Short mmCIF file of C-alpha atoms in Angstrom, two decimals:
data_model
loop_
_atom_site.label_atom_id
_atom_site.label_comp_id
_atom_site.label_asym_id
_atom_site.label_seq_id
_atom_site.Cartn_x
_atom_site.Cartn_y
_atom_site.Cartn_z
CA MET N 1 -27.94 21.20 163.96
CA ARG N 2 -28.64 17.70 162.88
CA VAL N 3 -26.22 15.44 161.02
CA SER N 4 -26.45 11.68 160.12
CA TRP N 5 -24.77 9.34 162.63
CA ARG N 6 -22.47 7.64 160.08
CA TRP N 7 -21.06 10.94 159.11
CA PHE N 8 -20.46 11.95 162.58
CA LEU N 9 -18.58 8.73 163.57
CA GLY N 10 -16.21 9.17 160.40
CA LEU N 11 -15.61 12.74 161.59
CA ILE N 12 -14.76 11.49 165.14
CA TRP N 13 -12.21 9.11 164.11
CA VAL N 14 -10.65 11.13 161.15
CA GLY N 15 -10.50 14.36 163.26
CA VAL N 16 -11.29 18.16 162.33
CA SER N 17 -9.31 21.23 162.63
CA ALA N 18 -8.85 23.31 165.78
CA THR N 19 -11.35 25.91 164.78
CA ARG N 20 -15.04 25.35 163.44
CA ALA N 21 -15.05 28.81 161.96
CA GLY N 22 -15.88 28.51 158.35
CA SER N 23 -15.06 25.16 156.53
CA PRO N 24 -13.35 22.43 158.83
CA VAL N 25 -9.85 21.22 157.79
CA PHE N 26 -9.81 17.49 158.25
CA SER N 27 -6.80 15.99 159.87
CA ASP N 28 -6.09 12.69 161.42
CA GLU N 29 -3.72 14.32 163.95
CA ILE N 30 -6.31 15.34 166.46
CA PRO N 31 -7.80 12.52 168.31
CA PHE N 32 -11.42 12.43 169.71
CA LYS N 33 -13.50 10.03 171.86
CA ILE N 34 -17.07 9.75 172.36
CA ARG N 35 -18.41 9.31 175.79
CA TRP N 36 -21.72 8.49 176.87
CA PRO N 37 -22.53 10.19 180.20
CA GLY N 38 -25.77 9.90 182.11
CA ALA N 39 -28.55 12.43 182.68
CA ASP N 40 -26.79 13.80 185.62
CA PHE N 41 -23.96 15.07 183.56
CA THR N 42 -22.75 18.70 184.09
CA LEU N 43 -20.19 20.63 182.34
CA ALA N 44 -17.07 21.89 183.66
CA THR N 45 -17.25 25.46 184.56
CA SER N 46 -13.79 26.18 184.17
CA GLY N 47 -11.13 26.05 181.20
CA GLY N 48 -13.63 27.10 178.61
CA LEU N 49 -13.45 23.67 176.64
CA TYR N 50 -17.27 23.45 176.32
CA LYS N 51 -20.21 25.88 175.49
CA GLU N 52 -23.81 25.08 176.09
CA ASP N 53 -24.68 26.16 172.40
CA ASP N 54 -21.86 24.02 170.74
CA TYR N 55 -23.55 20.87 170.12
CA VAL N 56 -25.04 18.71 167.22
CA ILE N 57 -28.31 16.52 167.50
CA MET N 58 -27.45 12.93 166.42
CA THR N 59 -29.99 10.41 165.02
CA THR N 60 -29.30 6.75 164.57
CA ALA N 61 -30.87 4.63 161.89
CA GLU N 62 -32.86 3.07 164.81
CA LYS N 63 -34.27 6.69 165.49
CA GLU N 64 -32.15 7.08 168.80
CA LYS N 65 -31.50 10.66 169.48
CA TYR N 66 -28.28 12.24 171.13
CA LYS N 67 -27.20 15.67 172.00
CA CYS N 68 -23.37 15.71 171.60
CA LEU N 69 -21.38 18.50 173.16
CA LEU N 70 -18.20 19.41 171.05
CA PRO N 71 -14.96 20.65 172.68
CA SER N 72 -13.33 23.84 171.84
CA LEU N 73 -9.71 23.06 170.57
CA SER N 74 -6.77 24.96 171.08
CA SER N 75 -3.31 25.01 169.49
CA ASN N 76 -1.26 26.44 171.91
CA GLN N 77 2.11 24.81 172.24
CA GLU N 78 5.23 25.23 174.47
CA ASP N 79 8.33 26.58 172.99
CA ASP N 80 10.75 23.82 173.62
CA MET N 81 13.69 25.57 171.87
CA LYS N 82 14.31 28.47 174.25
CA GLU N 83 17.14 26.59 176.19
CA TYR N 84 18.23 24.42 173.41
CA SER N 85 21.47 24.86 171.68
CA GLY N 86 22.71 21.56 170.81
CA PRO N 87 22.88 19.83 167.44
CA SER N 88 20.40 20.17 164.67
CA PRO N 89 18.53 16.88 163.84
CA ALA N 90 20.67 16.75 160.55
CA GLU N 91 23.73 16.76 162.78
CA LEU N 92 22.28 14.09 164.94
CA LEU N 93 21.61 11.76 162.08
CA GLU N 94 24.93 12.43 160.40
CA PRO N 95 26.68 9.55 162.30
CA LEU N 96 23.87 7.11 160.81
CA PHE N 97 24.51 8.37 157.07
CA LYS N 98 28.41 8.05 157.55
CA GLN N 99 28.27 4.58 158.73
CA SER N 100 26.49 3.38 155.46
CA SER N 101 24.23 1.21 157.66
CA CYS N 102 21.01 -0.11 156.05
CA SER N 103 17.84 -1.35 157.73
CA TYR N 104 15.48 -4.04 156.38
CA ARG N 105 11.87 -5.05 156.54
CA ILE N 106 10.58 -8.36 155.07
CA GLU N 107 7.01 -8.68 154.06
CA SER N 108 5.17 -11.61 152.16
CA TYR N 109 6.69 -10.95 148.75
CA TRP N 110 8.97 -7.88 148.90
CA THR N 111 11.96 -7.10 150.95
CA TYR N 112 12.69 -3.50 151.63
CA GLU N 113 16.06 -2.06 152.21
CA VAL N 114 16.83 1.39 153.41
CA CYS N 115 20.42 2.49 153.44
CA HIS N 116 20.64 5.72 155.37
CA GLY N 117 21.58 8.57 153.24
CA LYS N 118 22.11 6.52 150.17
CA HIS N 119 19.02 4.57 148.76
CA VAL N 120 15.83 3.04 149.52
CA ARG N 121 15.37 -0.39 147.48
CA GLN N 122 12.48 -2.95 147.00
CA TYR N 123 13.50 -6.32 145.78
CA HIS N 124 12.58 -9.92 145.67
CA GLU N 125 14.72 -12.99 145.09
CA ASP N 126 13.85 -16.14 143.42
CA LYS N 127 15.96 -19.21 144.51
CA GLU N 128 15.77 -22.35 142.63
CA THR N 129 18.01 -25.47 143.39
CA GLY N 130 21.02 -25.24 141.50
CA GLN N 131 20.18 -22.18 139.30
CA LYS N 132 21.28 -18.58 139.44
CA ILE N 133 19.44 -16.44 141.73
CA ASN N 134 17.04 -14.08 140.13
CA ILE N 135 16.54 -10.65 141.68
CA GLN N 136 13.68 -8.41 140.83
CA GLU N 137 14.48 -5.03 142.08
CA TYR N 138 13.35 -1.37 142.14
CA TYR N 139 15.09 1.69 143.64
CA LEU N 140 12.33 3.75 145.38
CA GLY N 141 14.74 6.60 145.78
CA THR N 142 18.32 7.36 146.10
CA MET N 143 20.29 10.37 147.61
CA LYS N 144 23.02 12.41 146.18
CA LYS N 145 25.43 14.70 148.45
CA LYS N 146 23.45 17.75 147.07
CA ASP N 147 20.16 16.48 148.16
CA ILE N 148 21.21 16.30 152.02
CA ARG N 149 19.42 19.10 153.70
CA LYS N 150 21.72 21.75 155.37
CA CYS N 151 19.57 22.68 158.34
CA MET N 152 22.56 22.11 160.41
CA SER N 153 22.88 25.41 162.71
CA PRO N 154 21.40 25.46 166.02
CA GLU N 155 21.25 29.31 165.57
CA ASP N 156 18.88 28.89 162.65
CA PHE N 157 16.57 27.18 164.90
CA LEU N 158 16.49 29.83 167.40
CA LYS N 159 15.70 32.14 164.74
CA LEU N 160 12.79 30.03 163.87
CA SER N 161 14.11 29.38 160.63
CA VAL N 162 12.26 27.07 157.92
CA CYS N 163 14.08 24.02 159.49
CA SER N 164 12.77 24.59 163.08
CA GLN N 165 9.12 24.10 161.85
CA VAL N 166 8.84 20.51 162.80
CA PRO N 167 6.41 18.47 160.91
CA THR N 168 4.27 15.90 162.75
CA LYS N 169 2.30 12.62 161.61
CA ASN N 170 -0.26 10.56 163.22
CA ILE N 171 1.94 7.37 163.68
CA GLU N 172 0.01 4.49 165.48
CA GLY N 173 -2.52 6.86 166.97
CA GLN N 174 0.01 9.38 168.29
CA LEU N 175 0.95 12.83 167.17
CA THR N 176 4.63 12.27 166.30
CA PRO N 177 7.39 14.81 165.25
CA TYR N 178 9.48 13.72 162.53
CA TYR N 179 12.68 14.79 160.31
CA PRO N 180 11.96 14.15 156.73
CA VAL N 181 15.00 12.87 154.30
CA GLU N 182 13.81 13.10 150.64
CA MET N 183 15.26 10.67 148.08
CA GLY N 184 14.58 11.10 144.42
CA HIS N 185 16.26 9.57 141.21
CA GLY N 186 14.65 5.99 141.69
CA THR N 187 13.98 3.58 139.15
CA GLN N 188 11.57 4.92 136.42
CA CYS N 189 7.72 4.44 136.91
CA SER N 190 5.97 3.31 133.80
CA LEU N 191 2.73 4.28 135.32
CA ARG N 192 3.93 7.89 135.89
CA GLN N 193 5.20 8.62 132.28
CA ASN N 194 8.54 7.16 133.37
CA LYS N 195 9.09 9.70 135.93
CA PRO N 196 11.70 8.41 138.55
CA ARG N 197 10.38 6.92 141.81
CA PHE N 198 10.39 9.18 144.95
CA THR N 199 10.73 8.35 148.58
CA THR N 200 10.42 10.38 151.82
CA VAL N 201 12.13 8.64 154.77
CA LEU N 202 10.55 9.94 158.10
CA TYR N 203 13.07 9.66 161.05
CA VAL N 204 11.28 9.34 164.38
CA CYS N 205 12.77 9.49 167.90
CA HIS N 206 12.48 6.23 169.94
CA PRO N 207 15.03 5.81 172.72
CA GLU N 208 15.08 2.02 172.49
CA ALA N 209 15.06 1.79 168.63
CA LYS N 210 18.02 0.35 166.41
CA HIS N 211 16.92 2.32 163.36
CA GLU N 212 14.08 -0.23 162.57
CA ILE N 213 11.56 0.45 159.50
CA LEU N 214 8.28 0.82 161.27
CA THR N 215 6.22 1.12 158.26
CA ILE N 216 6.65 1.50 154.33
CA ALA N 217 3.76 2.86 152.25
CA GLU N 218 3.11 3.84 148.72
CA VAL N 219 1.17 6.89 149.46
CA ILE N 220 0.41 7.52 145.70
CA THR N 221 1.58 5.69 142.59
CA CYS N 222 5.51 5.30 142.87
CA GLN N 223 5.92 7.88 145.55
CA TYR N 224 6.67 6.26 148.92
CA GLU N 225 6.89 7.05 152.69
CA VAL N 226 9.08 5.12 155.13
CA VAL N 227 8.91 5.52 158.94
CA VAL N 228 12.35 4.71 160.53
CA LEU N 229 12.54 4.68 164.55
CA THR N 230 15.94 6.06 165.73
CA PRO N 231 17.51 6.98 169.05
CA LEU N 232 19.58 9.66 167.47
CA LEU N 233 17.01 12.26 167.34
CA CYS N 234 15.90 12.06 170.85
CA PRO N 235 18.22 14.63 172.34
CA HIS N 236 16.57 17.30 170.46
CA PRO N 237 13.33 18.42 172.37
CA LYS N 238 11.51 19.21 169.30
CA TYR N 239 11.55 15.59 168.24
CA ARG N 240 10.77 13.79 171.46
CA PHE N 241 7.39 12.17 171.63
CA LYS N 242 4.44 14.12 172.86
CA SER N 243 1.17 12.38 173.65
CA SER N 244 -1.76 13.85 171.90
CA PRO N 245 -4.39 14.89 174.37
CA VAL N 246 -7.84 12.98 173.30
CA ASN N 247 -10.65 15.37 173.07
CA ASP N 248 -13.91 14.21 174.52
CA ILE N 249 -17.30 14.55 172.95
CA PHE N 250 -20.11 14.00 175.24
CA CYS N 251 -23.28 12.58 173.83
CA GLN N 252 -26.36 12.54 175.98
CA ALA N 253 -29.29 10.40 175.27
CA LEU N 254 -32.70 12.31 174.39
CA GLY N 255 -36.25 11.26 174.44
CA GLY N 256 -35.96 7.84 176.03
CA SER N 257 -33.14 6.68 173.93
CA PRO N 258 -30.74 4.14 175.56
CA LEU N 259 -27.44 5.56 177.00
CA ARG N 260 -25.46 4.14 174.21
CA PRO N 261 -26.81 3.27 170.68
CA GLN N 262 -27.95 -0.35 170.51
CA SER N 263 -26.08 -0.88 167.39
CA LEU N 264 -22.83 0.39 169.06
CA SER N 265 -23.35 -2.02 172.19
CA GLN N 266 -23.88 -5.05 169.97
CA LEU N 267 -20.59 -4.17 167.98
CA ASP N 268 -18.82 -3.99 171.30
CA ARG N 269 -20.09 -7.46 172.34
CA GLU N 270 -19.25 -8.92 168.84
CA GLN N 271 -15.84 -7.77 169.09
CA GLU N 272 -15.37 -9.21 172.46
CA GLU N 273 -16.64 -12.63 171.50
CA LEU N 274 -14.17 -12.62 168.47
CA LEU N 275 -11.37 -11.84 170.72
CA LYS N 276 -12.31 -14.65 173.23
CA PRO N 277 -9.96 -17.39 171.66
CA SER N 278 -6.83 -15.43 172.42
CA PHE N 279 -3.35 -16.51 172.84
CA SER N 280 -4.04 -19.86 174.67
CA SER N 281 -1.36 -21.93 175.95
CA SER N 282 -3.72 -25.04 175.70
CA SER N 283 -3.91 -25.02 172.01
CA GLU N 284 -0.96 -24.94 169.68
CA ARG N 285 -2.77 -23.96 166.86
CA ASP N 286 -3.47 -20.56 168.42
CA GLN N 287 0.20 -20.14 169.21
CA ARG N 288 1.65 -21.20 165.82
CA GLY N 289 2.32 -18.72 163.03
CA SER N 290 3.53 -19.63 159.52
CA ARG N 291 4.44 -16.92 157.04
CA GLY N 292 6.57 -16.16 153.93
CA VAL N 293 6.34 -16.47 150.30
CA GLY N 294 9.37 -17.73 148.08
CA TRP N 295 11.92 -20.04 148.96
CA TRP N 296 12.00 -19.72 152.80
CA LYS N 297 8.94 -19.82 155.11
CA TYR N 298 8.92 -19.15 158.88
CA GLU N 299 7.07 -20.98 161.80
CA PHE N 300 6.80 -19.63 165.33
CA CYS N 301 5.61 -21.69 168.23
CA TYR N 302 5.32 -19.56 171.21
CA GLY N 303 7.37 -20.82 174.13
CA LYS N 304 8.87 -23.52 171.96
CA HIS N 305 10.81 -22.70 168.77
CA VAL N 306 11.37 -20.62 165.58
CA HIS N 307 11.85 -22.58 162.38
CA GLN N 308 12.77 -21.36 158.95
CA TYR N 309 11.76 -23.99 156.49
CA HIS N 310 11.35 -24.95 152.65
CA GLU N 311 8.88 -27.50 151.18
CA ASP N 312 10.02 -29.18 148.04
CA LYS N 313 7.71 -31.83 146.29
CA GLU N 314 10.86 -34.18 145.65
CA GLN N 315 12.96 -33.67 148.81
CA GLY N 316 10.17 -32.95 151.26
CA LYS N 317 10.54 -30.30 154.19
CA ASN N 318 13.83 -28.80 154.74
CA ILE N 319 13.89 -27.36 158.16
CA VAL N 320 16.49 -24.85 159.87
CA VAL N 321 16.02 -24.24 163.75
CA VAL N 322 16.55 -20.58 164.19
CA GLY N 323 15.94 -20.60 167.80
CA SER N 324 14.80 -22.73 170.66
CA TRP N 325 13.11 -21.57 173.91
CA ASN N 326 14.77 -22.05 177.06
CA THR N 327 13.58 -20.04 180.25
CA GLU N 328 16.94 -19.56 182.09
CA ASP N 329 18.76 -18.29 178.85
CA HIS N 330 15.94 -15.71 178.29
CA ILE N 331 16.14 -14.52 181.88
CA ASN N 332 19.75 -14.12 181.56
CA TRP N 333 19.29 -12.16 178.17
CA ALA N 334 16.60 -10.04 179.80
CA LYS N 335 18.94 -8.82 182.45
CA LYS N 336 21.06 -7.20 179.59
CA ASN N 337 18.48 -6.21 177.39
CA VAL N 338 15.00 -4.64 177.19
CA ALA N 339 12.30 -7.33 177.50
CA ARG N 340 9.35 -5.09 177.49
CA SER N 341 9.24 -1.37 175.98
CA TYR N 342 6.35 1.03 176.81
CA HIS N 343 4.60 3.91 175.05
CA LEU N 344 2.78 6.81 176.89
CA LYS N 345 -0.99 6.76 176.76
CA ASP N 346 -2.73 10.05 176.48
CA ASP N 347 -3.61 10.16 180.33
CA GLY N 348 0.31 9.93 180.83
CA ALA N 349 0.05 6.25 181.89
CA GLN N 350 2.61 3.79 180.47
CA LYS N 351 1.16 0.85 178.49
CA VAL N 352 3.45 -2.02 177.25
CA LYS N 353 3.92 -1.67 173.60
CA VAL N 354 6.34 -4.59 172.68
CA VAL N 355 7.68 -7.71 174.30
CA SER N 356 10.92 -9.42 173.21
CA HIS N 357 11.81 -12.97 174.08
CA PHE N 358 15.17 -14.72 173.42
CA TYR N 359 15.29 -18.03 171.44
CA GLY N 360 18.72 -19.44 171.26
CA HIS N 361 20.35 -22.92 170.65
CA GLY N 362 19.41 -22.98 166.71
CA ASP N 363 21.18 -24.93 164.14
CA VAL N 364 24.97 -24.30 163.97
CA CYS N 365 25.52 -21.52 161.40
CA ASP N 366 28.02 -22.55 158.67
CA LEU N 367 29.44 -18.94 158.26
CA THR N 368 29.98 -18.30 161.96
CA GLY N 369 30.34 -21.55 163.37
CA LYS N 370 27.86 -20.60 166.36
CA PRO N 371 24.24 -21.54 167.09
CA ARG N 372 21.64 -19.48 165.32
CA GLN N 373 19.69 -17.28 167.70
CA VAL N 374 16.57 -15.10 167.29
CA ILE N 375 14.79 -12.31 169.09
CA VAL N 376 10.97 -12.39 168.79
CA LYS N 377 9.38 -9.09 169.29
CA LEU N 378 5.53 -9.62 170.11
CA LYS N 379 3.54 -6.42 169.23
CA CYS N 380 0.09 -5.36 169.40
CA LYS N 381 -1.23 -4.33 165.98
CA GLU N 382 -4.93 -3.17 165.70
CA SER N 383 -6.85 -4.42 162.67
CA GLU N 384 -10.23 -5.00 161.46
CA SER N 385 -9.69 -8.69 161.37
CA PRO N 386 -9.10 -9.57 164.97
CA HIS N 387 -7.21 -12.76 164.13
CA ALA N 388 -4.81 -11.21 161.62
CA VAL N 389 -1.18 -11.95 161.92
CA THR N 390 1.98 -10.34 160.35
CA VAL N 391 5.24 -12.07 160.81
CA TYR N 392 8.42 -10.72 159.29
CA MET N 393 12.08 -11.81 159.61
CA LEU N 394 15.33 -9.55 159.88
CA GLU N 395 18.83 -10.64 160.00
CA PRO N 396 20.82 -7.74 161.30
CA GLN N 397 23.81 -9.82 161.92
CA THR N 398 24.82 -13.09 160.16
CA CYS N 399 22.54 -16.17 161.65
CA GLN N 400 21.25 -13.63 164.38
CA TYR N 401 17.45 -12.62 163.63
CA VAL N 402 14.78 -10.71 164.46
CA LEU N 403 11.34 -12.12 164.21
CA GLY N 404 8.33 -9.70 164.33
CA VAL N 405 5.01 -10.92 165.19
CA GLU N 406 2.14 -8.31 165.13
CA SER N 407 -1.38 -9.23 165.85
CA PRO N 408 -4.60 -7.96 167.62
CA VAL N 409 -4.38 -11.24 169.53
CA ILE N 410 -1.53 -10.13 171.12
CA CYS N 411 -3.03 -6.74 172.54
CA LYS N 412 -4.92 -8.24 175.36
CA ILE N 413 -1.85 -10.00 177.00
CA LEU N 414 0.80 -7.54 176.61
CA ASP N 415 0.18 -5.55 179.71
CA THR N 416 0.66 -8.95 181.69
CA ALA N 417 4.30 -8.76 181.04
CA ASP N 418 6.68 -8.85 184.11
CA GLU N 419 10.12 -7.22 184.05
CA ASN N 420 11.55 -10.18 182.29
CA GLY N 421 8.84 -10.07 179.63
CA PHE N 422 7.00 -13.23 180.65
CA LEU N 423 3.28 -13.12 179.84
CA SER N 424 0.29 -14.46 181.62
CA ILE N 425 -1.45 -16.42 179.05
CA PRO N 426 -4.95 -17.37 179.70
CA SER N 427 -5.53 -21.16 179.54
#
């Protein structure tokens, strides 16, 4: 069997179904990895994962040829519900809905508000000095009492009712179970014949989360999907995180071809070159992030400060110090809080996912009479652009902030974090 190399690479990254009989069903929930063994490579004789006749011949644009052995995938899953008789997922989330609490995500223009069990709102505020605040808003979905799913009985789960079939989704490269809550009755959408907007909120177990909005996306016109991280689901075994096994595809060079395609090796070298000027303590330019559209913008200087500012042509630059770095203050904070959090890699090893730093001693807040303070969360975020940076600011409590900084630049240094979250930054 011969296929084009470009199609094959697309197939690997998207994934295929667990069976190749008939037409494949494409899915991004089954991860694959191409490996390039030498000529002495031999297949494992046990386990039945590979068969000698289950392969494809690949040809690159440079006429390099490879024989690629494909794994046989299985869909066997353990039954985690055999001994579980605790609350259903809806019961576990019920306290969150009763609290009437809301989570926020601030992006460049829009702010997203998820009031759990009530509504999802998208809005933008225009603030002009001495004028009334103008708010542009859309309700992406609202929930009525009759809409709340009644999958409440643990006995129903043991009977393998409809509610026990836990859906999964590829979230940040991991196959993740989630509990969906649907919200209709949103603001009418002119692009869909004035039908109401509709949102599905996916609640995902995360032991250290505080009901943060991980992502929000418009999957099709005026229909949205929000992923919320919450510790409330974690007691339920079917909603705990499970690492997805990576299925290896072994490609052996044929007819004098190089071990790996030359274009792929060149791409790796280019990526490494692009990532060389990473987080550098000697260059303030590389450590400074400035983001925001509208009235306030935000500036983060690593190991120095977090500023909130507004630039006016007549009055100049108005700066509010949200927080300033002090090593001793951060250490004291880290003793009582989580300074680094992990996620499990496919091989079971732990990898640092987020590092949190405390910046205190900001300007005094008029509403509380106390200095402002901010928790800066540094997170690895893969991107086609190696220097892309996403910065967002949340205010979960008055004048107490969370600043999220996400970038591929951060990926290389997170694993250097010690127990206090201090990073080893190359000079």
